[in-house]
Short mmCIF file of C-alpha atoms in Angstrom, two decimals:
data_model
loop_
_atom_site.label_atom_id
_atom_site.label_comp_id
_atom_site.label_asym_id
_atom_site.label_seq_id
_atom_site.Cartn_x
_atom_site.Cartn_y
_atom_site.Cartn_z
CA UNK A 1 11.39 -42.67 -1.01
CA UNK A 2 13.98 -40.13 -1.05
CA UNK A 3 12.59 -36.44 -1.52
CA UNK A 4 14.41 -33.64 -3.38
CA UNK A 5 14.62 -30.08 -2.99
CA UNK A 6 15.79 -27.62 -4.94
CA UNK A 7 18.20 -25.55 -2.87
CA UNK A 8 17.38 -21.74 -3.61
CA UNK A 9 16.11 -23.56 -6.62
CA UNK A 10 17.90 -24.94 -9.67
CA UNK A 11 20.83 -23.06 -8.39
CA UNK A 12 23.69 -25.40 -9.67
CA UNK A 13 22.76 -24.12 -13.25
CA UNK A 14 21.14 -20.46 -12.08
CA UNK A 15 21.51 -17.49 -10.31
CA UNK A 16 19.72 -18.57 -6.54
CA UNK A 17 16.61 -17.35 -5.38
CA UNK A 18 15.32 -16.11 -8.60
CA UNK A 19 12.05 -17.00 -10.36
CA UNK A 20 14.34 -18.12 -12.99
CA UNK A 21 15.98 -20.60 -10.45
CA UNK A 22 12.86 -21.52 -9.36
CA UNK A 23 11.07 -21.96 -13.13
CA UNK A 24 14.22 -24.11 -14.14
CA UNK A 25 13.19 -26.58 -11.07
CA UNK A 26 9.68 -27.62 -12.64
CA UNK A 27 11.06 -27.53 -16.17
CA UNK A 28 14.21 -29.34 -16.10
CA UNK A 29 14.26 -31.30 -12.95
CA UNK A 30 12.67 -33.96 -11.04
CA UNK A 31 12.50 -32.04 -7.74
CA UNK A 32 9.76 -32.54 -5.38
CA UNK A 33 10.41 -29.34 -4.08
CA UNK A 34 12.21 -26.09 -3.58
CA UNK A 35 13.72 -24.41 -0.30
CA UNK A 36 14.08 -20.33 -0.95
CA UNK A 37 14.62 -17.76 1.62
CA UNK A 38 12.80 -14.53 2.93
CA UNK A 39 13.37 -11.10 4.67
CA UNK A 40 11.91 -8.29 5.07
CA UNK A 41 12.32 -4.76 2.94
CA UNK A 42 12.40 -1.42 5.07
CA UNK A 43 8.35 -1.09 3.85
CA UNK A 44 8.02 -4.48 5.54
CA UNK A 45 7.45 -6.32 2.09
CA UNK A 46 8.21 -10.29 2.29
CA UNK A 47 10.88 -10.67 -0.39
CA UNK A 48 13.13 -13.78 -1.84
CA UNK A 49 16.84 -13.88 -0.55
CA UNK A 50 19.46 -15.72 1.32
CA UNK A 51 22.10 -13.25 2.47
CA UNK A 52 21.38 -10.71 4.42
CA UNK A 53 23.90 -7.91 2.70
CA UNK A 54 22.89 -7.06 -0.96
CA UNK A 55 26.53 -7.67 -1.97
CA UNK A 56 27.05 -10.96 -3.31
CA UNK A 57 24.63 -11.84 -5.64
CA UNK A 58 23.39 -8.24 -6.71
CA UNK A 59 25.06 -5.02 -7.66
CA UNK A 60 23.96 -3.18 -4.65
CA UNK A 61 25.67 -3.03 -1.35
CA UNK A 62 24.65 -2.83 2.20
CA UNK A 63 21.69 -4.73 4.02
CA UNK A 64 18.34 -5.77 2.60
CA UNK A 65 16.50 -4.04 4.99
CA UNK A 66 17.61 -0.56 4.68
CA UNK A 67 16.02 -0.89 1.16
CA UNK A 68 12.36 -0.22 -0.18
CA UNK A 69 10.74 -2.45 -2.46
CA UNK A 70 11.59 0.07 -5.08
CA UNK A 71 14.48 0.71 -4.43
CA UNK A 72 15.33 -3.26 -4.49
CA UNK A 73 13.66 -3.52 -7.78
CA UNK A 74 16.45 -1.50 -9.34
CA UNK A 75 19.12 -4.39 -8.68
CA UNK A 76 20.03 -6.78 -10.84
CA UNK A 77 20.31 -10.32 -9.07
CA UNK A 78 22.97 -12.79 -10.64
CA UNK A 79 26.04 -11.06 -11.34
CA UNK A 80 27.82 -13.93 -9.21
CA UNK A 81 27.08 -15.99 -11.70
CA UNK A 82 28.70 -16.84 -14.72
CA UNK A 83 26.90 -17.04 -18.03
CA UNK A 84 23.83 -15.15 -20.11
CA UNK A 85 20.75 -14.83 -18.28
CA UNK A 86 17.39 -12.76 -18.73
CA UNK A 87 17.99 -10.01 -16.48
CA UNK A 88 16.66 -10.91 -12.88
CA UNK A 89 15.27 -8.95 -10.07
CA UNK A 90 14.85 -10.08 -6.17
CA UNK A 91 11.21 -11.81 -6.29
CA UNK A 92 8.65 -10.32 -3.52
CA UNK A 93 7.12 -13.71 -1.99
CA UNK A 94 4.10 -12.50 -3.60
CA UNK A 95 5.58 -12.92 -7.06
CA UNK A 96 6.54 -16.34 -6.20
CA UNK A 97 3.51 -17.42 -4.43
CA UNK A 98 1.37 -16.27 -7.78
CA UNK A 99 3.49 -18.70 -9.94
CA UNK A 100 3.84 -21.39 -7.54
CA UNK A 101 -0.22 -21.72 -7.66
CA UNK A 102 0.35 -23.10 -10.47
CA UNK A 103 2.60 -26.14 -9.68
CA UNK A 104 2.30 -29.04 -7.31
CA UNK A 105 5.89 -28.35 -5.73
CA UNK A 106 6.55 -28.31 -2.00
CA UNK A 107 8.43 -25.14 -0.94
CA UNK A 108 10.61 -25.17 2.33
CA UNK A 109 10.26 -21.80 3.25
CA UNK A 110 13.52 -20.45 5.64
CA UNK A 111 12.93 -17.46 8.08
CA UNK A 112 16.17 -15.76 8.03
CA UNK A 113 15.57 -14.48 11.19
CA UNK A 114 19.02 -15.56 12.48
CA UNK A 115 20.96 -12.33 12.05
CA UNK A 116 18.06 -9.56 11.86
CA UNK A 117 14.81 -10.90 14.26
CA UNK A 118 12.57 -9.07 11.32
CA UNK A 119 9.45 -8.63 13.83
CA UNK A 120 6.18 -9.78 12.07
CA UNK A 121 7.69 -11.45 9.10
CA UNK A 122 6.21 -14.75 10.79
CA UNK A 123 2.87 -13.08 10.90
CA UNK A 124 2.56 -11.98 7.22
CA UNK A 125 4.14 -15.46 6.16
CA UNK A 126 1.70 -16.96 7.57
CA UNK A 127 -1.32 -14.70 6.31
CA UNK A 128 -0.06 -14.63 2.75
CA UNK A 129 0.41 -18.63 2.54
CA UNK A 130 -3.88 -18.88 4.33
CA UNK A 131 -4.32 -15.83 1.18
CA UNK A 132 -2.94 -17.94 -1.39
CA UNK A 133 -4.53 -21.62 -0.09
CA UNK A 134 -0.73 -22.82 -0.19
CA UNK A 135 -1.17 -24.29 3.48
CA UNK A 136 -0.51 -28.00 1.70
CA UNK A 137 2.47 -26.91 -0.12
CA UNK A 138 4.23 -24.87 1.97
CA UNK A 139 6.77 -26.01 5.05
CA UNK A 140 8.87 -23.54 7.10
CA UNK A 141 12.55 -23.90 8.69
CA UNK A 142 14.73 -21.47 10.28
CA UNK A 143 18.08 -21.44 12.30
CA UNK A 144 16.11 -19.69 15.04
CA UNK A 145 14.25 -22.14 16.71
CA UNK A 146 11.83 -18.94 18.21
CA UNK A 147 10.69 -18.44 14.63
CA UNK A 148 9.80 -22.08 14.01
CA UNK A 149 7.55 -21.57 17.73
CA UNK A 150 5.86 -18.51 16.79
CA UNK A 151 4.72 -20.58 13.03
CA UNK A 152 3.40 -22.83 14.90
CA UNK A 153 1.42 -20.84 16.89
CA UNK A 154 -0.10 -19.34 14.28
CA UNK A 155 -0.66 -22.65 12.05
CA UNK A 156 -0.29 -25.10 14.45
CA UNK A 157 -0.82 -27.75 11.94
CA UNK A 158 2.33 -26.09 9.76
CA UNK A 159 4.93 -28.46 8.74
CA UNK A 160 8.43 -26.84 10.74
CA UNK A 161 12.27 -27.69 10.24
CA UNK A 162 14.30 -26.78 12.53
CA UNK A 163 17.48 -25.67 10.96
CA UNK A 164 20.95 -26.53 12.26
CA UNK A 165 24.85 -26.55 11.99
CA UNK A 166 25.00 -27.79 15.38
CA UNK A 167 25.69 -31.26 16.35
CA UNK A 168 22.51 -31.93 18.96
CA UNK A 169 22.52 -34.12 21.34
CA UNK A 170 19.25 -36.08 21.61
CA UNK A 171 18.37 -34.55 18.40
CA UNK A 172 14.72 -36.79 18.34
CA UNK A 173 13.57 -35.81 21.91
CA UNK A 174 14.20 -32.27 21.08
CA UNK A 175 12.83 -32.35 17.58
CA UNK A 176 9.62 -33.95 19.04
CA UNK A 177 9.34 -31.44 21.98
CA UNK A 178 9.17 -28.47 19.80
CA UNK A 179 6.41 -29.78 17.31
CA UNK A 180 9.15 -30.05 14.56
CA UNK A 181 8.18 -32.53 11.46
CA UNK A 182 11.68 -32.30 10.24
CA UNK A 183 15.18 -31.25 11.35
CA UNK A 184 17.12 -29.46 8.43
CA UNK A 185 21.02 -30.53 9.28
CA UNK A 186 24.07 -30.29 7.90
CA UNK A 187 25.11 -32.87 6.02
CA UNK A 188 28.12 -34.20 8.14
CA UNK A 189 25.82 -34.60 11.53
CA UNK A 190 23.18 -36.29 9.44
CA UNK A 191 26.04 -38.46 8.68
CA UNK A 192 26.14 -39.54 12.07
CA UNK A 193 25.48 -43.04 13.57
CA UNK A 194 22.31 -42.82 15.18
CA UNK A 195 21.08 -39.58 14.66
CA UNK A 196 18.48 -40.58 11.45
CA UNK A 197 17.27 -43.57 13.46
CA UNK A 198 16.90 -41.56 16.33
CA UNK A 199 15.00 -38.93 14.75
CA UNK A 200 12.93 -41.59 13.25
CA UNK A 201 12.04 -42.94 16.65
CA UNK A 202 10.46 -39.89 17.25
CA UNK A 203 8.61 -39.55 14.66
CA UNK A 204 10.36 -36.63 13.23
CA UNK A 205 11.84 -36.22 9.12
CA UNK A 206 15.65 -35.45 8.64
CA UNK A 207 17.06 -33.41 5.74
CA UNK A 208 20.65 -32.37 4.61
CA UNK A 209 21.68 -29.60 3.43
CA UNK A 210 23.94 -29.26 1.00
CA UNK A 211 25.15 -32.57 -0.87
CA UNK A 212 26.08 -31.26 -4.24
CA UNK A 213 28.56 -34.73 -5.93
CA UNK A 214 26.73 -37.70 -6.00
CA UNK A 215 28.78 -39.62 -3.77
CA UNK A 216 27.88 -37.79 -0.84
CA UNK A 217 24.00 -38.04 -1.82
CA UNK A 218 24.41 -41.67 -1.82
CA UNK A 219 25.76 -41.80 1.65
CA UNK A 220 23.24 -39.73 3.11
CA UNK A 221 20.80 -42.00 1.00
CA UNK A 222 22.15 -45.13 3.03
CA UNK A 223 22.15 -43.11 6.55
CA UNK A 224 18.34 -42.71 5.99
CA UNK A 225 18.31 -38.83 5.45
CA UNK A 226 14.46 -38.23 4.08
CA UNK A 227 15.41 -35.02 1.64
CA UNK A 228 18.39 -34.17 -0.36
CA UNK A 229 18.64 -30.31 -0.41
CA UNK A 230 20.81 -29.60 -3.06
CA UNK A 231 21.63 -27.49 -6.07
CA UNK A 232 21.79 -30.27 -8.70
CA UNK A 233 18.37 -32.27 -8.26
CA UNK A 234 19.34 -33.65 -11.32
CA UNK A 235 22.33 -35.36 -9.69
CA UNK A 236 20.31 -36.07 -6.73
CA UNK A 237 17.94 -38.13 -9.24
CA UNK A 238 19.88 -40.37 -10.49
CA UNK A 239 21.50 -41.24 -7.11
CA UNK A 240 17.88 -42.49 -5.77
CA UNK A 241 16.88 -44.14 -9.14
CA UNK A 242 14.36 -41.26 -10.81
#
Protein backbone atom coordinates (compact mmCIF):
# COMPACT_ATOMS: atom_id res chain seq x y z
CA UNK A 1 0.00 0.00 0.00
CA UNK A 2 0.83 3.42 -0.92
CA UNK A 3 2.05 5.64 2.14
CA UNK A 4 1.39 9.39 2.50
CA UNK A 5 3.22 12.14 3.91
CA UNK A 6 2.39 15.29 4.68
CA UNK A 7 4.94 17.58 3.08
CA UNK A 8 5.93 20.31 5.79
CA UNK A 9 2.54 19.13 6.84
CA UNK A 10 -0.93 20.00 5.58
CA UNK A 11 0.79 22.67 3.69
CA UNK A 12 -1.57 22.85 0.56
CA UNK A 13 -4.20 24.44 2.98
CA UNK A 14 -1.49 26.00 5.74
CA UNK A 15 1.32 27.95 6.34
CA UNK A 16 4.43 24.96 6.21
CA UNK A 17 6.23 23.82 9.04
CA UNK A 18 3.92 25.06 11.64
CA UNK A 19 2.21 23.11 14.44
CA UNK A 20 -0.82 24.33 12.76
CA UNK A 21 0.32 22.53 9.47
CA UNK A 22 1.16 19.76 11.31
CA UNK A 23 -2.30 19.59 13.68
CA UNK A 24 -4.35 19.99 10.33
CA UNK A 25 -2.53 16.55 9.11
CA UNK A 26 -4.11 14.30 11.99
CA UNK A 27 -7.37 16.22 11.91
CA UNK A 28 -8.31 16.54 8.40
CA UNK A 29 -6.28 14.09 6.52
CA UNK A 30 -5.54 10.56 6.01
CA UNK A 31 -1.74 10.92 6.11
CA UNK A 32 0.40 8.29 7.46
CA UNK A 33 2.87 10.72 8.08
CA UNK A 34 4.53 14.08 7.99
CA UNK A 35 8.09 15.19 6.59
CA UNK A 36 9.18 18.74 8.43
CA UNK A 37 12.54 20.23 8.46
CA UNK A 38 15.21 21.31 11.13
CA UNK A 39 18.18 23.74 11.80
CA UNK A 40 19.82 24.97 14.23
CA UNK A 41 19.34 28.59 16.20
CA UNK A 42 22.66 30.56 17.10
CA UNK A 43 22.00 28.95 20.98
CA UNK A 44 22.14 25.62 19.14
CA UNK A 45 18.29 24.95 19.73
CA UNK A 46 16.75 22.25 17.15
CA UNK A 47 13.96 24.26 15.53
CA UNK A 48 11.18 23.55 12.60
CA UNK A 49 12.03 25.13 9.10
CA UNK A 50 12.75 24.57 5.51
CA UNK A 51 14.62 27.59 4.16
CA UNK A 52 17.51 28.55 5.41
CA UNK A 53 16.93 32.65 5.16
CA UNK A 54 14.04 33.87 7.46
CA UNK A 55 12.60 35.74 4.45
CA UNK A 56 9.97 33.90 2.83
CA UNK A 57 7.67 32.60 5.09
CA UNK A 58 8.30 35.02 8.15
CA UNK A 59 8.67 38.74 8.58
CA UNK A 60 12.24 38.61 9.50
CA UNK A 61 15.17 38.65 7.20
CA UNK A 62 18.54 37.14 7.11
CA UNK A 63 19.62 33.47 8.12
CA UNK A 64 18.15 31.25 10.82
CA UNK A 65 21.18 30.83 12.48
CA UNK A 66 22.27 34.23 13.31
CA UNK A 67 19.06 34.19 15.49
CA UNK A 68 18.41 33.09 19.24
CA UNK A 69 15.53 31.17 20.18
CA UNK A 70 14.15 34.41 21.43
CA UNK A 71 14.79 36.31 19.16
CA UNK A 72 13.01 33.73 16.57
CA UNK A 73 10.05 33.62 18.78
CA UNK A 74 9.27 37.21 17.89
CA UNK A 75 8.46 36.25 14.10
CA UNK A 76 5.43 35.57 12.84
CA UNK A 77 5.53 32.44 10.39
CA UNK A 78 2.88 32.50 7.46
CA UNK A 79 2.74 35.75 5.95
CA UNK A 80 3.33 33.85 2.48
CA UNK A 81 0.27 32.62 2.84
CA UNK A 82 -2.94 33.80 1.97
CA UNK A 83 -5.89 33.68 4.33
CA UNK A 84 -6.74 34.08 8.38
CA UNK A 85 -4.73 32.06 10.55
CA UNK A 86 -4.01 31.93 14.46
CA UNK A 87 -0.87 33.70 14.62
CA UNK A 88 2.12 31.15 14.25
CA UNK A 89 5.59 31.02 15.52
CA UNK A 90 8.67 28.71 14.20
CA UNK A 91 8.12 25.40 16.42
CA UNK A 92 11.45 24.27 18.46
CA UNK A 93 11.53 20.33 17.66
CA UNK A 94 10.80 20.09 21.21
CA UNK A 95 7.39 21.66 20.79
CA UNK A 96 6.67 19.28 18.11
CA UNK A 97 8.04 16.22 19.60
CA UNK A 98 5.66 16.97 22.89
CA UNK A 99 2.53 16.93 20.60
CA UNK A 100 3.54 14.30 18.33
CA UNK A 101 3.61 11.83 21.57
CA UNK A 102 0.44 11.95 21.25
CA UNK A 103 -0.28 10.60 17.71
CA UNK A 104 0.68 7.46 15.88
CA UNK A 105 2.13 9.49 12.78
CA UNK A 106 5.47 8.73 11.16
CA UNK A 107 7.61 11.89 10.81
CA UNK A 108 10.39 12.06 8.04
CA UNK A 109 12.66 14.18 9.68
CA UNK A 110 15.13 16.30 6.92
CA UNK A 111 18.64 17.53 8.13
CA UNK A 112 19.06 20.65 6.27
CA UNK A 113 22.50 20.32 6.47
CA UNK A 114 22.96 20.99 2.71
CA UNK A 115 23.77 24.70 2.78
CA UNK A 116 24.97 25.30 6.56
CA UNK A 117 26.83 21.72 7.92
CA UNK A 118 25.11 22.80 11.50
CA UNK A 119 27.80 20.64 13.57
CA UNK A 120 25.98 18.48 16.25
CA UNK A 121 22.47 18.95 15.05
CA UNK A 122 22.74 15.06 14.21
CA UNK A 123 23.79 14.46 17.75
CA UNK A 124 20.94 16.28 19.60
CA UNK A 125 18.41 14.79 16.94
CA UNK A 126 19.24 11.85 17.83
CA UNK A 127 19.27 12.31 21.78
CA UNK A 128 15.98 14.17 21.81
CA UNK A 129 14.09 11.40 19.57
CA UNK A 130 15.93 8.28 22.48
CA UNK A 131 14.39 11.38 25.22
CA UNK A 132 11.07 11.31 23.81
CA UNK A 133 10.83 7.18 23.00
CA UNK A 134 9.95 8.38 19.30
CA UNK A 135 12.69 5.86 17.90
CA UNK A 136 9.48 3.92 16.09
CA UNK A 137 8.07 6.98 14.67
CA UNK A 138 10.67 8.88 13.58
CA UNK A 139 12.79 8.44 10.03
CA UNK A 140 15.52 10.88 8.88
CA UNK A 141 16.53 12.15 5.19
CA UNK A 142 18.82 14.74 4.08
CA UNK A 143 20.41 15.99 0.73
CA UNK A 144 23.77 15.40 2.41
CA UNK A 145 24.40 11.96 2.30
CA UNK A 146 27.28 12.63 5.40
CA UNK A 147 24.33 13.49 7.63
CA UNK A 148 22.32 10.38 6.80
CA UNK A 149 26.07 8.38 7.84
CA UNK A 150 26.62 10.09 10.97
CA UNK A 151 22.45 9.03 12.02
CA UNK A 152 23.30 5.98 11.49
CA UNK A 153 26.08 5.81 13.51
CA UNK A 154 24.46 6.93 16.24
CA UNK A 155 21.10 4.76 15.77
CA UNK A 156 22.22 2.33 13.60
CA UNK A 157 18.88 0.76 13.50
CA UNK A 158 17.36 4.47 12.32
CA UNK A 159 15.25 4.38 9.32
CA UNK A 160 17.48 6.96 6.61
CA UNK A 161 16.37 8.58 3.17
CA UNK A 162 18.67 9.70 1.25
CA UNK A 163 17.47 12.81 -0.39
CA UNK A 164 18.02 13.66 -4.07
CA UNK A 165 17.48 15.88 -7.22
CA UNK A 166 20.01 13.96 -8.93
CA UNK A 167 19.39 11.35 -11.44
CA UNK A 168 21.72 8.27 -9.87
CA UNK A 169 22.96 5.85 -11.62
CA UNK A 170 22.63 2.44 -9.93
CA UNK A 171 20.43 4.12 -7.54
CA UNK A 172 19.72 0.40 -5.56
CA UNK A 173 23.44 -0.60 -5.17
CA UNK A 174 24.13 2.75 -3.76
CA UNK A 175 21.03 3.01 -1.65
CA UNK A 176 21.92 -0.45 -0.18
CA UNK A 177 25.66 0.42 0.41
CA UNK A 178 24.94 3.30 2.59
CA UNK A 179 22.34 1.52 4.98
CA UNK A 180 19.54 3.69 3.37
CA UNK A 181 15.77 2.19 3.90
CA UNK A 182 14.49 4.69 1.45
CA UNK A 183 15.67 7.09 -1.27
CA UNK A 184 13.62 10.45 -1.17
CA UNK A 185 13.65 11.53 -5.17
CA UNK A 186 12.28 13.83 -7.18
CA UNK A 187 9.42 13.00 -8.73
CA UNK A 188 10.55 12.98 -12.48
CA UNK A 189 13.63 10.34 -11.74
CA UNK A 190 11.22 8.22 -9.76
CA UNK A 191 9.42 8.37 -12.95
CA UNK A 192 12.03 6.54 -14.53
CA UNK A 193 11.97 2.99 -16.09
CA UNK A 194 13.76 0.92 -13.82
CA UNK A 195 14.74 2.90 -11.10
CA UNK A 196 11.61 1.68 -8.49
CA UNK A 197 12.28 -1.93 -9.50
CA UNK A 198 15.74 -1.46 -9.07
CA UNK A 199 15.56 0.01 -5.77
CA UNK A 200 13.25 -2.73 -4.89
CA UNK A 201 15.83 -5.32 -5.78
CA UNK A 202 17.77 -4.02 -3.19
CA UNK A 203 15.70 -3.98 -0.74
CA UNK A 204 15.50 -0.31 -0.39
CA UNK A 205 11.83 2.09 -0.23
CA UNK A 206 11.43 4.94 -2.88
CA UNK A 207 9.54 8.21 -2.23
CA UNK A 208 8.69 11.34 -4.38
CA UNK A 209 8.69 14.42 -3.57
CA UNK A 210 6.47 16.69 -4.58
CA UNK A 211 3.30 15.38 -6.63
CA UNK A 212 0.73 17.96 -5.79
CA UNK A 213 -2.44 17.17 -9.02
CA UNK A 214 -3.61 13.88 -8.90
CA UNK A 215 -2.55 12.84 -12.16
CA UNK A 216 0.93 12.85 -11.39
CA UNK A 217 0.24 10.81 -8.01
CA UNK A 218 -1.31 8.24 -10.08
CA UNK A 219 1.67 7.81 -12.27
CA UNK A 220 4.05 7.56 -9.61
CA UNK A 221 1.38 5.11 -8.06
CA UNK A 222 1.81 2.81 -11.26
CA UNK A 223 5.84 3.27 -11.32
CA UNK A 224 5.79 1.65 -7.81
CA UNK A 225 6.92 4.80 -5.77
CA UNK A 226 6.22 3.56 -1.90
CA UNK A 227 5.29 7.32 -0.44
CA UNK A 228 3.61 10.25 -1.93
CA UNK A 229 5.16 13.39 -0.28
CA UNK A 230 2.89 15.96 -0.97
CA UNK A 231 0.98 18.98 0.23
CA UNK A 232 -2.57 17.73 -0.47
CA UNK A 233 -2.75 14.16 1.28
CA UNK A 234 -6.17 14.58 0.71
CA UNK A 235 -5.64 14.40 -3.06
CA UNK A 236 -3.10 11.82 -2.58
CA UNK A 237 -6.06 9.69 -0.87
CA UNK A 238 -8.27 9.42 -3.18
CA UNK A 239 -5.70 8.60 -5.92
CA UNK A 240 -4.73 5.21 -3.91
CA UNK A 241 -8.40 4.43 -2.89
CA UNK A 242 -8.52 5.78 1.06
Amino acid sequence: MTMIFAHRGFSGYYPENTMLAFQKTAEESPADGIELDIQLTKDGEIVIMHDEALDRTTNGSGFLKDYTLEQLKTLSVGVNVKGFFPRQTIPTLREYFSWLKTTKLITNIELKTSVFEYEGMAEKLVAMVHEFGLEKQIWYSSFNHYSIARIKELQPDAKCGLLTETWIMNVGAYAASQGAATVNACSPFCLKEGVADDLHQHGVGLQAWTPNDAELMAKLVKAGVDTLITNFPDVAAKVIGR
